[in-house]
DNA sequence: TATAGAGTTATCATAGTTGATAACTCCGAA
DNA sequence: TTCGGAGTTATCAACTATGATAACTCTATA
């Protein structure tokens, strides 16, 4: 094992991570979390304040906003969060270009 | 108990049901199910065909499309269904008029 | 530096969704 | 009237999101 091999490995790993992040950025779940945080900050609320309104804990709000990609919240959870920051949810379906 | 009482009871019950239906029709969950069914029919697919694509059973697809108002599907479930009918999901947040 | 506020992470129990199977209704076509 | 396709409903197991608690980091500020 040379130092070159190690640095190659690191480089490869980092590339994978960045690719993964880019990929996740496109997912609806990722966009959703970004939106949730933006709406909360726009409303001037802390996670703890939202937690109080929804009768839960701030740790759970943090988890909702930062859930890793393997988790997927329930629609009702998103709706409740939205209500707490003064919004309601609409689900839109956008056609994908399957056949060229 | 007269027949008049019975008919009054029925009338009242029906009124309640209709009110309930109207209320549910406004919920995002209800709108979602209507959209899911519309998209599937537009794509010319049966519940069983979607079930095959998603590696599940037609009974589960039926449940998703007809879930009663107490159930709330996961976001990932909605996304998978959308993909099967050729769409992707976007979640929109619409401001509610809280203070007049 | 120490104190408080805001947010994160880990953990476990509980509640709820989903997977899978089976039996059922309904409807149109042979 | 029979038959098969499409959809519904019920049930239970397996899986996963959420509730709740605690300990932690980070930052601003006194």
Coordinates of C-alpha atoms in Angstrom, one line a residue, chain A:
Chain A
X1 CA 0.0 0.0 0.0
X2 CA 1.6 3.3 -1.0
X3 CA 0.5 6.8 -0.2
X4 CA -0.6 7.1 -3.7
X5 CA -3.1 4.3 -3.4
X6 CA -4.5 5.9 -0.3
X7 CA -4.9 9.3 -1.9
X8 CA -6.5 7.7 -4.9
X9 CA -8.9 6.0 -2.6
X10 CA -9.8 9.2 -0.9
X11 CA -10.3 11.0 -4.1
X12 CA -12.6 8.3 -5.4
X13 CA -14.6 8.4 -2.2
X14 CA -15.0 12.1 -2.3
X15 CA -16.1 11.9 -5.9
X16 CA -18.7 9.4 -4.9
X17 CA -20.0 11.6 -2.1
X18 CA -20.3 14.6 -4.3
X19 CA -22.1 12.6 -6.9
X20 CA -24.4 11.3 -4.3
X21 CA -25.2 14.7 -3.0
X22 CA -25.9 16.0 -6.5
X23 CA -28.2 13.1 -7.1
X24 CA -30.0 13.6 -3.8
X25 CA -30.4 17.3 -4.5
X26 CA -32.7 16.3 -7.4
X27 CA -35.0 14.2 -5.3
X28 CA -38.3 15.6 -4.2
X29 CA -37.5 14.6 -0.6
X30 CA -34.4 16.9 -0.6
X31 CA -36.3 19.8 -2.2
X32 CA -39.0 19.3 0.4
X33 CA -36.6 19.7 3.3
X34 CA -35.1 22.8 1.8
X35 CA -38.5 24.3 1.4
X36 CA -39.6 23.4 4.9
X37 CA -36.6 25.2 6.4
X38 CA -37.1 28.2 4.2
X39 CA -40.7 28.5 5.1
X40 CA -40.0 28.2 8.8
X41 CA -37.3 30.9 8.7
X42 CA -39.5 33.1 6.6
X43 CA -42.1 32.8 9.3
X44 CA -39.5 33.7 11.9
X45 CA -40.1 30.6 13.9
X46 CA -37.7 28.2 15.7
X47 CA -37.9 24.5 15.6
X48 CA -39.0 24.6 19.2
X49 CA -41.8 26.9 18.5
X50 CA -43.1 24.7 15.7
X51 CA -42.8 21.7 18.0
X52 CA -44.9 23.4 20.6
X53 CA -47.6 24.2 18.1
X54 CA -47.7 20.6 16.8
X55 CA -47.5 19.2 20.4
X56 CA -44.2 17.4 19.7
X57 CA -40.5 18.0 20.4
X58 CA -37.9 20.1 18.7
X59 CA -35.8 17.0 18.0
X60 CA -38.5 15.6 15.9
X61 CA -38.8 18.8 13.9
X62 CA -35.0 18.7 13.3
X63 CA -35.3 15.1 12.1
X64 CA -38.1 16.1 9.7
X65 CA -36.0 18.9 8.3
X66 CA -32.8 16.9 8.1
X67 CA -34.0 13.3 7.5
X68 CA -31.5 11.3 5.6
X69 CA -32.4 10.0 2.2
X70 CA -33.6 6.6 3.5
X71 CA -36.4 8.2 5.4
X72 CA -39.7 9.4 4.0
X73 CA -42.2 11.4 6.0
X74 CA -45.9 10.8 5.9
X75 CA -48.0 13.2 3.9
X76 CA -49.9 14.2 7.0
X77 CA -46.7 15.1 8.8
X78 CA -45.8 17.5 6.0
X79 CA -49.3 19.0 6.1
X80 CA -49.1 19.6 9.8
X81 CA -45.7 21.3 9.5
X82 CA -47.1 23.4 6.7
X83 CA -50.1 24.5 8.7
X84 CA -47.8 25.5 11.6
X85 CA -45.9 27.9 9.3
X86 CA -49.0 29.2 7.7
X87 CA -49.2 27.2 4.5
X88 CA -51.2 24.4 3.0
X89 CA -49.9 21.6 0.8
X90 CA -50.6 20.9 -2.8
X91 CA -49.1 17.9 -4.6
X92 CA -48.3 18.4 -8.3
X93 CA -47.6 15.7 -10.8
X94 CA -45.1 16.7 -13.5
X95 CA -44.9 14.4 -16.6
X96 CA -41.5 12.9 -17.2
X97 CA -40.2 12.6 -20.7
X98 CA -40.1 8.8 -21.0
X99 CA -40.2 8.4 -24.7
X100 CA -38.3 10.8 -26.9

